[in-house]
Coordinates of C-alpha atoms in Angstrom, one line a residue:
X1 CA -58.2 -54.0 -23.2
X2 CA -55.8 -53.8 -26.2
X3 CA -58.7 -53.8 -28.6
X4 CA -60.4 -51.1 -26.6
X5 CA -57.2 -48.9 -26.9
X6 CA -57.5 -49.1 -30.7
X7 CA -60.8 -47.2 -30.6
X8 CA -60.8 -43.4 -30.3
X9 CA -62.6 -43.6 -27.0
X10 CA -60.1 -46.1 -25.7
X11 CA -57.1 -44.1 -26.9
X12 CA -58.3 -40.9 -25.3
X13 CA -59.2 -42.8 -22.1
X14 CA -55.8 -44.4 -21.9
X15 CA -54.0 -41.1 -22.7
X16 CA -55.9 -39.3 -19.9
X17 CA -55.0 -42.0 -17.4
X18 CA -51.3 -41.9 -18.4
X19 CA -51.2 -38.1 -18.3
X20 CA -52.6 -38.1 -14.7
X21 CA -50.0 -40.7 -13.6
X22 CA -47.3 -38.1 -14.6
X23 CA -48.8 -35.4 -12.4
X24 CA -48.0 -35.1 -8.7
X25 CA -51.4 -34.0 -7.5
X26 CA -53.1 -37.5 -7.7
X27 CA -50.3 -39.0 -5.6
X28 CA -50.8 -36.2 -3.0
X29 CA -54.5 -36.9 -3.0
X30 CA -53.9 -40.6 -2.4
X31 CA -51.6 -39.8 0.5
X32 CA -54.2 -37.4 1.9
X33 CA -57.1 -39.8 1.5
X34 CA -55.1 -42.6 3.2
X35 CA -54.4 -40.2 6.1
X36 CA -58.1 -39.4 6.3
X37 CA -58.8 -43.1 6.5
X38 CA -56.5 -43.6 9.4
X39 CA -57.8 -40.5 11.2
X40 CA -61.5 -41.5 10.8
X41 CA -60.8 -45.0 12.0
X42 CA -58.4 -44.6 14.9
X43 CA -59.5 -41.1 16.0
X44 CA -63.0 -41.0 14.6
X45 CA -66.5 -41.0 16.1
X46 CA -66.4 -44.8 16.7
X47 CA -64.1 -44.4 19.7
X48 CA -66.5 -41.8 21.2
X49 CA -69.8 -43.6 20.7
X50 CA -68.6 -47.2 21.1
X51 CA -69.3 -48.3 17.5
X52 CA -67.4 -51.1 15.9
X53 CA -65.0 -49.6 13.3
X54 CA -65.7 -52.3 10.7
X55 CA -69.5 -52.6 11.2
X56 CA -71.6 -52.1 8.1
X57 CA -73.2 -49.0 9.6
X58 CA -69.9 -47.3 10.4
X59 CA -68.4 -48.2 7.0
X60 CA -71.4 -46.7 5.2
X61 CA -71.4 -43.7 7.6
X62 CA -67.7 -43.1 6.9
X63 CA -68.1 -43.2 3.1
X64 CA -71.1 -40.8 3.2
X65 CA -69.2 -38.3 5.4
X66 CA -66.0 -38.6 3.4
X67 CA -68.0 -38.0 0.2
X68 CA -69.3 -34.7 1.6
X69 CA -66.5 -33.3 3.8
X70 CA -63.4 -34.1 1.7
X71 CA -64.1 -35.0 -1.9
X72 CA -66.0 -32.2 -3.7
X73 CA -62.9 -29.9 -4.0
X74 CA -60.7 -32.7 -5.2
X75 CA -63.3 -33.8 -7.7
X76 CA -63.2 -30.4 -9.3
X77 CA -59.4 -30.5 -9.3
X78 CA -59.4 -33.6 -11.5
X79 CA -62.6 -33.1 -13.5
X80 CA -62.5 -29.3 -14.1
X81 CA -60.1 -28.8 -16.9
X82 CA -59.3 -31.9 -19.0
X83 CA -60.7 -30.3 -22.1
X84 CA -59.5 -26.8 -21.2
X85 CA -55.9 -28.1 -21.2
X86 CA -56.2 -29.2 -24.8
X87 CA -57.4 -25.8 -26.0
X88 CA -54.9 -23.9 -23.8
X89 CA -51.9 -25.9 -25.0
X90 CA -53.1 -25.6 -28.6
X91 CA -53.2 -29.4 -29.3
X92 CA -57.0 -29.5 -29.9
X93 CA -56.6 -29.1 -33.7
X94 CA -54.2 -32.0 -33.7
X95 CA -56.6 -34.2 -31.8
X96 CA -59.6 -33.3 -33.9
X97 CA -57.7 -33.8 -37.1
X98 CA -58.0 -37.5 -36.3
X99 CA -61.2 -39.5 -37.0
X100 CA -62.7 -38.9 -33.5
X101 CA -66.2 -37.8 -32.8
X102 CA -67.5 -35.5 -30.2
X103 CA -69.0 -38.3 -28.1
X104 CA -65.8 -40.3 -28.2
X105 CA -63.7 -37.4 -27.3
X106 CA -65.9 -36.2 -24.4
X107 CA -66.6 -39.6 -23.0
X108 CA -62.9 -40.6 -23.2
X109 CA -61.9 -37.4 -21.4
X110 CA -64.6 -37.8 -18.8
X111 CA -64.2 -41.4 -17.9
X112 CA -60.4 -41.3 -18.1
X113 CA -60.2 -38.6 -15.5
X114 CA -63.1 -40.1 -13.5
X115 CA -61.3 -43.4 -13.3
X116 CA -58.2 -41.6 -11.9
X117 CA -60.5 -39.9 -9.4
X118 CA -62.0 -43.2 -8.3
X119 CA -58.5 -44.7 -7.9
X120 CA -57.5 -41.8 -5.6
X121 CA -60.7 -42.1 -3.6
X122 CA -60.1 -45.9 -3.2
X123 CA -57.1 -45.1 -1.0
X124 CA -59.6 -44.1 1.7
X125 CA -61.5 -47.4 1.4
X126 CA -58.3 -49.5 1.2
X127 CA -57.0 -47.8 4.4
X128 CA -60.2 -48.6 6.3
X129 CA -60.0 -52.2 5.1
X130 CA -56.4 -52.7 6.1
X131 CA -56.8 -51.1 9.5
X132 CA -59.1 -54.0 10.5
X133 CA -55.9 -56.0 11.0
X134 CA -54.3 -53.4 13.3
X135 CA -56.8 -52.4 15.9
X136 CA -55.8 -50.0 18.7
X137 CA -56.9 -50.1 22.3
X138 CA -59.7 -47.6 21.6
X139 CA -61.1 -49.5 18.6
X140 CA -63.9 -52.1 18.7
X141 CA -63.7 -54.5 15.8
X142 CA -65.7 -57.4 14.5
X143 CA -64.5 -60.3 12.3
X144 CA -62.8 -59.1 9.2
X145 CA -65.0 -58.4 6.2
X146 CA -64.4 -57.4 2.5
X147 CA -67.6 -57.1 0.6
X148 CA -69.2 -54.2 2.6
X149 CA -66.2 -52.0 1.8
X150 CA -66.5 -52.5 -1.9
X151 CA -70.3 -52.3 -1.9
X152 CA -70.7 -49.2 0.2
X153 CA -67.7 -47.4 -1.5
X154 CA -69.4 -47.8 -4.9
X155 CA -72.9 -46.9 -3.6
X156 CA -72.0 -43.9 -1.4
X157 CA -68.9 -42.5 -3.1
X158 CA -68.6 -43.5 -6.7
X159 CA -72.2 -42.9 -7.7
X160 CA -72.5 -39.6 -5.7
X161 CA -69.3 -38.2 -7.3
X162 CA -70.4 -39.3 -10.8
X163 CA -73.0 -36.6 -10.7
X164 CA -70.6 -34.0 -9.3
X165 CA -67.9 -34.9 -11.8
X166 CA -70.5 -34.5 -14.6
X167 CA -71.3 -31.0 -13.3
X168 CA -67.7 -29.9 -13.0
X169 CA -66.8 -31.4 -16.4
X170 CA -69.7 -29.8 -18.2
X171 CA -69.2 -26.4 -16.7
X172 CA -65.4 -26.5 -17.4
X173 CA -65.8 -27.7 -20.9
X174 CA -68.5 -25.2 -21.9
X175 CA -67.0 -22.1 -20.2
X176 CA -63.3 -23.0 -20.9
X177 CA -62.6 -21.4 -17.5
X178 CA -61.2 -23.6 -14.7
X179 CA -61.7 -20.9 -12.0
X180 CA -65.5 -21.0 -12.5
X181 CA -65.3 -24.7 -11.8
X182 CA -63.2 -24.2 -8.7
X183 CA -65.6 -21.4 -7.5
X184 CA -68.5 -23.8 -7.9
X185 CA -66.6 -26.4 -5.9
X186 CA -66.1 -24.0 -3.0
X187 CA -69.7 -22.9 -3.3
X188 CA -70.8 -26.5 -3.0
X189 CA -70.9 -26.5 0.8
X190 CA -73.1 -23.4 1.3
X191 CA -75.3 -24.4 -1.7
X192 CA -75.7 -27.9 -0.3
X193 CA -76.7 -26.5 3.1
X194 CA -79.3 -24.2 1.5
X195 CA -80.6 -27.1 -0.5
X196 CA -81.0 -29.2 2.6
X197 CA -82.8 -26.4 4.3
X198 CA -85.2 -26.2 1.4
X199 CA -86.0 -29.9 1.8
X200 CA -86.6 -29.6 5.6
X201 CA -90.4 -29.5 5.3
X202 CA -90.7 -32.6 3.2
X203 CA -91.2 -36.1 4.6
X204 CA -88.1 -38.1 5.6
X205 CA -88.6 -40.5 2.6
X206 CA -88.4 -37.6 0.1
X207 CA -85.5 -35.9 1.9
X208 CA -83.6 -39.2 1.5
X209 CA -84.6 -39.7 -2.1
X210 CA -83.6 -36.2 -3.1
X211 CA -80.3 -36.0 -1.2
X212 CA -77.5 -36.6 -3.7
X213 CA -75.0 -37.5 -1.0
X214 CA -77.4 -39.5 1.3
X215 CA -76.3 -37.6 4.4
X216 CA -79.9 -37.5 5.7
X217 CA -80.0 -41.3 5.5
X218 CA -76.8 -41.8 7.6
X219 CA -77.9 -39.2 10.1
X220 CA -81.4 -40.7 10.6
X221 CA -80.0 -44.2 10.9
X222 CA -78.1 -43.4 14.1
X223 CA -80.8 -41.5 15.9
X224 CA -81.9 -43.3 19.1
X225 CA -80.0 -46.5 18.3
X226 CA -77.7 -48.2 20.7
X227 CA -74.1 -49.1 19.7
X228 CA -75.0 -52.8 20.0
X229 CA -77.9 -52.5 17.6
X230 CA -75.9 -50.5 15.0
X231 CA -73.0 -52.9 15.2
X232 CA -75.3 -55.8 14.2
X233 CA -77.1 -53.9 11.5
X234 CA -76.9 -55.4 8.0
X235 CA -77.6 -52.7 5.4
X236 CA -79.7 -53.5 2.5
X237 CA -80.7 -50.9 -0.1
X238 CA -84.4 -50.3 -0.1
X239 CA -86.5 -48.7 -2.9
X240 CA -85.8 -45.2 -1.5
X241 CA -82.0 -45.6 -1.7
X242 CA -82.2 -47.2 -5.1
X243 CA -84.4 -44.4 -6.4
X244 CA -81.9 -41.9 -5.1
X245 CA -79.0 -43.5 -6.9
X246 CA -81.0 -43.8 -10.1
X247 CA -81.8 -40.1 -10.0
X248 CA -78.1 -39.2 -9.5
X249 CA -77.0 -41.4 -12.4
X250 CA -79.9 -39.9 -14.6
X251 CA -78.8 -36.3 -13.7
X252 CA -75.2 -37.2 -14.7
X253 CA -76.4 -38.7 -18.0
X254 CA -78.5 -35.7 -18.8
X255 CA -75.6 -33.3 -18.1
X256 CA -73.3 -35.3 -20.4
X257 CA -76.0 -35.4 -23.1
X258 CA -76.4 -31.6 -22.8
X259 CA -72.6 -31.2 -23.1
X260 CA -72.6 -33.3 -26.2
X261 CA -75.2 -31.1 -27.9
X262 CA -73.5 -27.8 -26.9
X263 CA -69.8 -28.8 -27.4
X264 CA -67.9 -27.3 -30.3
X265 CA -64.6 -28.8 -31.5
X266 CA -63.3 -25.3 -32.4
X267 CA -62.7 -22.4 -30.1
X268 CA -65.7 -20.1 -29.9
X269 CA -64.5 -16.6 -30.5
X270 CA -67.9 -14.9 -29.9
X271 CA -67.8 -11.3 -30.7
X272 CA -64.1 -11.3 -31.4
X273 CA -63.9 -11.7 -35.1
X274 CA -60.9 -11.5 -37.4
X275 CA -61.2 -8.1 -39.2
X276 CA -57.8 -8.1 -40.8
X277 CA -57.5 -7.1 -44.4
X278 CA -56.7 -10.7 -45.6
X279 CA -60.1 -11.8 -44.5
X280 CA -62.1 -9.0 -46.0
X281 CA -60.5 -8.6 -49.5
X282 CA -60.2 -10.9 -52.4
X283 CA -56.6 -12.2 -52.5
X284 CA -56.5 -12.3 -56.3
X285 CA -57.6 -8.8 -56.6
X286 CA -55.3 -7.6 -53.9
X287 CA -52.1 -8.7 -55.7
X288 CA -52.3 -5.5 -57.9
X289 CA -53.1 -3.4 -54.9
X290 CA -50.1 -4.9 -53.1
X291 CA -47.7 -4.2 -56.1
X292 CA -48.9 -0.7 -56.4
X293 CA -48.5 -0.1 -52.7
X294 CA -44.9 -1.4 -52.8
X295 CA -44.1 0.7 -55.8
X296 CA -45.5 3.8 -54.1
X297 CA -43.5 3.0 -51.0
X298 CA -40.3 2.7 -53.0
X299 CA -40.9 6.0 -54.8
X300 CA -41.7 7.7 -51.5
X301 CA -38.5 6.3 -49.9
X302 CA -36.4 7.6 -52.8
X303 CA -37.9 11.0 -52.5
X304 CA -37.3 11.0 -48.7
X305 CA -33.6 10.1 -49.2
X306 CA -33.2 12.9 -51.7
X307 CA -34.9 15.4 -49.4
X308 CA -32.9 14.3 -46.4
X309 CA -29.6 15.0 -48.3
X310 CA -30.5 18.7 -48.4
X311 CA -31.4 18.9 -44.7
X312 CA -28.8 19.7 -42.1
X313 CA -27.9 16.7 -40.0
X314 CA -28.4 17.0 -36.2
X315 CA -26.9 14.7 -33.6
X316 CA -29.5 12.8 -31.5
X317 CA -28.7 12.1 -27.9
X318 CA -28.4 8.5 -26.7
X319 CA -31.5 7.3 -24.8
X320 CA -31.2 4.5 -22.2
X321 CA -33.9 2.7 -20.3
X322 CA -33.6 3.3 -16.6
X323 CA -33.7 0.1 -14.6
X324 CA -31.9 1.0 -11.4
X325 CA -33.0 3.0 -8.4
X326 CA -36.1 3.0 -6.3
X327 CA -38.1 5.2 -8.6
X328 CA -37.5 2.9 -11.6
X329 CA -38.4 -0.2 -9.5
X330 CA -41.7 1.5 -8.4
X331 CA -42.5 2.3 -12.0
X332 CA -41.9 -1.3 -13.0
X333 CA -44.1 -2.5 -10.1
X334 CA -46.9 -0.1 -11.2
X335 CA -46.7 -1.3 -14.8
X336 CA -46.8 -4.9 -13.8
X337 CA -49.6 -4.3 -11.4
X338 CA -51.6 -2.6 -14.2
X339 CA -51.1 -5.6 -16.5
X340 CA -52.4 -7.9 -13.7
X341 CA -55.4 -5.7 -13.2
X342 CA -56.2 -5.8 -17.0
X343 CA -56.0 -9.5 -16.9
X344 CA -58.4 -9.6 -13.9
X345 CA -60.7 -7.2 -15.6
X346 CA -60.9 -9.6 -18.6
X347 CA -61.5 -12.6 -16.3
X348 CA -65.0 -14.1 -17.1
X349 CA -65.2 -16.1 -14.0
X350 CA -65.7 -13.0 -11.8
X351 CA -69.1 -12.4 -13.5
X352 CA -70.3 -15.7 -12.1
X353 CA -68.4 -16.0 -8.9
X354 CA -68.6 -12.5 -7.4
X355 CA -72.5 -12.5 -7.3
X356 CA -72.6 -16.1 -6.2
X357 CA -70.2 -15.5 -3.3
X358 CA -72.1 -12.3 -2.3
X359 CA -75.4 -14.1 -2.3
X360 CA -74.1 -17.1 -0.2
X361 CA -72.4 -14.8 2.3
X362 CA -75.6 -12.9 3.1
X363 CA -78.1 -15.7 2.7
X364 CA -77.6 -16.8 6.3
X365 CA -78.8 -13.5 7.5
X366 CA -82.2 -14.2 5.8
X367 CA -82.6 -17.9 6.8
X368 CA -81.5 -17.5 10.4
X369 CA -82.8 -15.2 13.1
X370 CA -80.4 -12.3 13.9
X371 CA -79.7 -12.1 17.7
X372 CA -77.5 -9.1 18.2
X373 CA -74.6 -9.7 20.6
X374 CA -73.5 -6.1 20.9
X375 CA -75.4 -4.4 18.0
X376 CA -77.2 -5.3 14.8
X377 CA -74.5 -3.8 12.7
X378 CA -71.7 -5.7 14.5
X379 CA -73.7 -8.9 14.2
X380 CA -74.3 -8.4 10.5
X381 CA -70.7 -7.6 9.8
X382 CA -69.5 -10.5 12.0
X383 CA -71.6 -13.1 10.3
X384 CA -70.7 -12.0 6.8
X385 CA -67.0 -11.8 7.7
X386 CA -67.1 -15.4 8.9
X387 CA -68.9 -16.6 5.8
X388 CA -66.6 -14.6 3.5
X389 CA -63.5 -16.2 5.0
X390 CA -64.2 -19.4 3.0
X391 CA -64.4 -17.5 -0.3
X392 CA -61.3 -15.4 0.5
X393 CA -59.4 -18.6 1.1
X394 CA -60.6 -20.0 -2.2
X395 CA -59.8 -16.8 -4.1
X396 CA -56.3 -16.7 -2.7
X397 CA -55.6 -20.3 -3.6
X398 CA -57.1 -20.4 -7.1
X399 CA -56.5 -16.9 -8.4
X400 CA -53.0 -16.7 -7.0
X401 CA -52.3 -20.2 -8.4
X402 CA -53.5 -19.3 -11.8
X403 CA -51.6 -16.0 -11.8
X404 CA -48.3 -17.7 -10.7
X405 CA -48.5 -20.4 -13.4
X406 CA -50.2 -18.5 -16.2
X407 CA -47.1 -17.2 -17.9
X408 CA -45.6 -20.7 -17.9
X409 CA -48.7 -22.3 -19.3
X410 CA -48.9 -19.7 -22.1
X411 CA -45.1 -20.2 -22.8
X412 CA -44.5 -16.5 -22.2
X413 CA -42.3 -17.1 -19.1
X414 CA -38.9 -17.0 -21.0
X415 CA -39.8 -13.7 -22.5
X416 CA -40.9 -12.2 -19.2
X417 CA -37.9 -13.5 -17.3
X418 CA -35.6 -12.0 -19.9
X419 CA -36.7 -8.5 -18.9
X420 CA -34.4 -6.6 -16.5
X421 CA -36.8 -6.4 -13.6
X422 CA -36.4 -7.7 -10.0
X423 CA -38.2 -10.7 -8.8
X424 CA -40.3 -8.8 -6.2
X425 CA -41.9 -6.9 -9.1
X426 CA -43.2 -10.2 -10.6
X427 CA -44.4 -11.5 -7.2
X428 CA -45.8 -8.4 -5.6
X429 CA -47.7 -7.3 -8.7
X430 CA -49.7 -10.6 -8.6
X431 CA -50.0 -10.4 -4.8
X432 CA -51.3 -6.8 -5.0
X433 CA -53.8 -7.6 -7.8
X434 CA -55.2 -10.6 -5.9
X435 CA -55.4 -8.5 -2.7
X436 CA -57.3 -5.8 -4.5
X437 CA -59.7 -8.4 -5.8
X438 CA -60.3 -9.7 -2.3
X439 CA -60.8 -6.2 -1.0
X440 CA -63.4 -5.5 -3.8
X441 CA -65.3 -8.7 -3.0
X442 CA -65.3 -7.8 0.7
X443 CA -66.6 -4.3 0.0
X444 CA -69.4 -5.7 -2.2
X445 CA -70.4 -8.2 0.6
X446 CA -70.3 -5.5 3.2
X447 CA -72.4 -3.1 1.2
X448 CA -74.9 -5.8 0.5
X449 CA -75.2 -6.7 4.2
X450 CA -75.6 -3.1 5.1
X451 CA -78.4 -2.7 2.5
X452 CA -80.1 -5.9 3.9
X453 CA -79.9 -4.5 7.4
X454 CA -81.7 -1.3 6.2
X455 CA -84.3 -3.4 4.4
X456 CA -85.1 -5.5 7.4
X457 CA -85.3 -2.5 9.7
X458 CA -82.6 -3.6 12.1
X459 CA -81.5 -0.2 13.5
X460 CA -79.5 1.6 14.6
X461 CA -77.1 1.6 11.6
X462 CA -73.4 1.7 12.6
X463 CA -71.1 1.9 9.5
X464 CA -68.0 2.0 11.9
X465 CA -68.8 -1.5 13.1
X466 CA -68.5 -2.8 9.6
X467 CA -65.3 -0.9 9.1
X468 CA -63.7 -2.1 12.3
X469 CA -64.6 -5.8 11.8
X470 CA -63.6 -5.9 8.2
X471 CA -60.4 -4.0 8.8
X472 CA -59.3 -6.0 11.9
X473 CA -60.5 -9.4 10.8
X474 CA -60.6 -9.7 7.1
X475 CA -57.8 -7.6 5.8
X476 CA -55.0 -9.3 7.8
X477 CA -56.5 -12.7 7.0
X478 CA -56.5 -11.7 3.2
X479 CA -52.8 -10.8 3.5
X480 CA -51.9 -14.0 5.2
X481 CA -53.9 -16.3 2.8
X482 CA -52.6 -14.7 -0.3
X483 CA -49.0 -14.8 1.0
X484 CA -49.4 -18.4 2.0
X485 CA -50.8 -19.2 -1.5
X486 CA -47.8 -17.4 -3.1
X487 CA -45.3 -19.3 -1.0
X488 CA -46.9 -22.6 -1.7
X489 CA -46.9 -22.1 -5.5
X490 CA -43.2 -21.0 -5.4
X491 CA -42.1 -23.9 -3.2
X492 CA -44.1 -26.7 -4.8
X493 CA -43.8 -25.3 -8.4
X494 CA -46.8 -27.3 -9.5
X495 CA -50.3 -25.7 -9.7
X496 CA -52.3 -28.8 -9.1
X497 CA -50.0 -30.0 -6.3
X498 CA -50.4 -26.6 -4.6
X499 CA -54.1 -26.9 -4.9
X500 CA -54.1 -30.4 -3.4
X501 CA -51.9 -29.4 -0.5
X502 CA -54.0 -26.3 0.1
X503 CA -57.2 -28.4 0.3
X504 CA -55.5 -30.8 2.6
X505 CA -54.2 -28.2 4.9
X506 CA -57.5 -26.2 5.0
X507 CA -59.5 -29.4 5.7
X508 CA -57.1 -30.6 8.4
X509 CA -57.0 -27.2 10.1
X510 CA -60.8 -26.9 10.0
X511 CA -61.1 -30.3 11.6
X512 CA -58.7 -29.3 14.4
X513 CA -60.6 -26.0 14.9
X514 CA -64.0 -27.8 15.0
X515 CA -62.5 -30.2 17.7
X516 CA -61.5 -27.2 19.9
X517 CA -57.8 -27.1 18.9
X518 CA -57.8 -23.5 17.7
X519 CA -54.9 -21.8 19.5
X520 CA -53.9 -18.6 17.9
X521 CA -50.4 -19.9 17.1
X522 CA -51.8 -22.1 14.3
X523 CA -55.0 -20.2 13.7
X524 CA -53.8 -16.9 12.2
X525 CA -57.2 -16.1 10.7
X526 CA -58.8 -16.3 14.2
X527 CA -61.4 -18.8 13.2
X528 CA -63.7 -19.1 16.3
X529 CA -61.5 -16.9 18.4
X530 CA -63.4 -13.6 18.3
X531 CA -66.9 -12.2 18.6
X532 CA -68.4 -8.9 17.3
X533 CA -68.3 -7.7 20.9
X534 CA -64.5 -8.1 21.0
X535 CA -64.2 -5.6 18.1
X536 CA -66.8 -3.1 19.1
X537 CA -66.6 -3.5 22.9
X538 CA -64.0 -2.9 25.6
X539 CA -60.6 -1.5 24.7
X540 CA -58.8 -4.4 26.3
X541 CA -60.5 -6.9 24.0
X542 CA -59.7 -4.7 21.0
X543 CA -56.0 -4.6 22.1
X544 CA -55.9 -8.4 22.2
X545 CA -57.4 -8.7 18.7
X546 CA -54.9 -6.1 17.4
X547 CA -51.9 -8.0 18.9
X548 CA -53.2 -11.2 17.2
X549 CA -53.6 -9.4 13.9
X550 CA -50.0 -8.1 14.1
X551 CA -48.9 -11.8 14.5
X552 CA -50.9 -12.6 11.4
X553 CA -49.2 -9.8 9.4
X554 CA -45.8 -11.0 10.6
X555 CA -46.6 -14.4 9.3
X556 CA -47.6 -12.9 5.9
X557 CA -44.4 -11.0 5.7
X558 CA -42.3 -14.2 6.5
X559 CA -44.2 -16.1 3.8
X560 CA -43.6 -13.5 1.2
X561 CA -39.9 -13.4 2.1
X562 CA -39.7 -17.1 1.6
X563 CA -41.5 -16.8 -1.7
X564 CA -39.0 -14.2 -2.8
X565 CA -36.0 -16.2 -1.5
X566 CA -37.0 -19.4 -3.3
X567 CA -38.4 -17.9 -6.5
X568 CA -37.2 -20.0 -9.4
X569 CA -35.9 -17.0 -11.4
X570 CA -32.7 -16.5 -9.5
X571 CA -31.1 -13.7 -11.6
X572 CA -32.7 -10.4 -12.1
X573 CA -30.5 -9.3 -15.0
X574 CA -30.8 -11.2 -18.3

């Protein structure tokens, strides 16, 4: 190991591991994965179906499900920006000044962070293994075993996420934009579902061979099988499974090879070229030009002084910058909001993520038959609103997180905090810009769904149904999600920790909602608590929805107040 650390690859690998141990997010992931392991063992499907919790079938099934339901977002969190950090912090020239090649640098970065990801994922497997010794009354256990946990963890989790890690690492390194990686991670779930639908007509053998997470295999294994048969099953990997794993590893290798060919050790400026005079003139020839310019400036200054002595002097009034009063605060907020909008306008990730989110929100209307509950327009609006909720949650988490920590990462925060502006200007400008972005995405999705309804001939057209559903369902949910993301980033003060906690909370709440625990007190976005008929139907149903939306708005106000109260910049006068 010591000799490996002396090589450039080993040094970069070791550095990445050490850097990750100093971050809080991996430890939060370990705790979350261990909690998942306990939940899936003690409260999982084994208790309902009568399966043994440490049978080979249930171990493999847990790893396949864990690989799909929990890990893709956390994979992006670790693998998305290792190279981006070097360029953002300005240490890439220092690294590349050493004798390190592209392959050593990229592989050291990739495998160093992937090793950390595996260590975090192993908390889930270790929890499953330890719980063999502490069975509850609802658990059925067999004699303790070790090898199946290691074997199936490597086969179903490590190899599957090697391919995902290669995708996220390649996209993040080439685009130098972490938000594109996070957007792809959120889009993984609808994209995977669409991919599975495209394989539906193929024979089972091909659907298993072409499934990167092997969910088809685990689902088919349990069909029509008794618990006793499954508990005695000894899993051996046949040619179809081995072919699947070989294809996954091959895809990862091809992606890394493509990255090696496309990667540049310098920042690609593209169309932004340096057009300053020092780069376009000959420095030797410019010396005389500079001397003559300075001499002319000196003569001009002398003439100006002589001329000013003959001009009558007039007193100039003192000018002060107004920083007090409501009007001044509103002008400051408008100026800060304009800056945030300019930064969003220059954001390259929107070019990729906005069309992708729009496509995935309306693709269900094409694949599935539309059975109108109250009207076609209400059904179209309701389905797209439900699909859009996932992307609005991701947009609030990622864009608000990047906005809250951007100034610190660019080392501009001390300058910004020295300005005599109140804290609410700094917070509300970012909040309002993210809200405007969410509203714009919702408008694009709504217009696309409306156009699709016209194309498919599903009449009559009712624009007011779109307006009611988007106004009552999406806008309060946007306000709550963005306020929650703001409060989390202020309270936790670490971007990656805020991301990890957001993923964990979202996954936990979604699990509770899917199990029927979706009371409005802890379901402010009303997931599963409304239908299009509630919005466009009787006035009593609309009144109930409006009351629940007022509760959501009150929560958003409380979260913003907490963010303002605990904002790190205590003084507003510097």
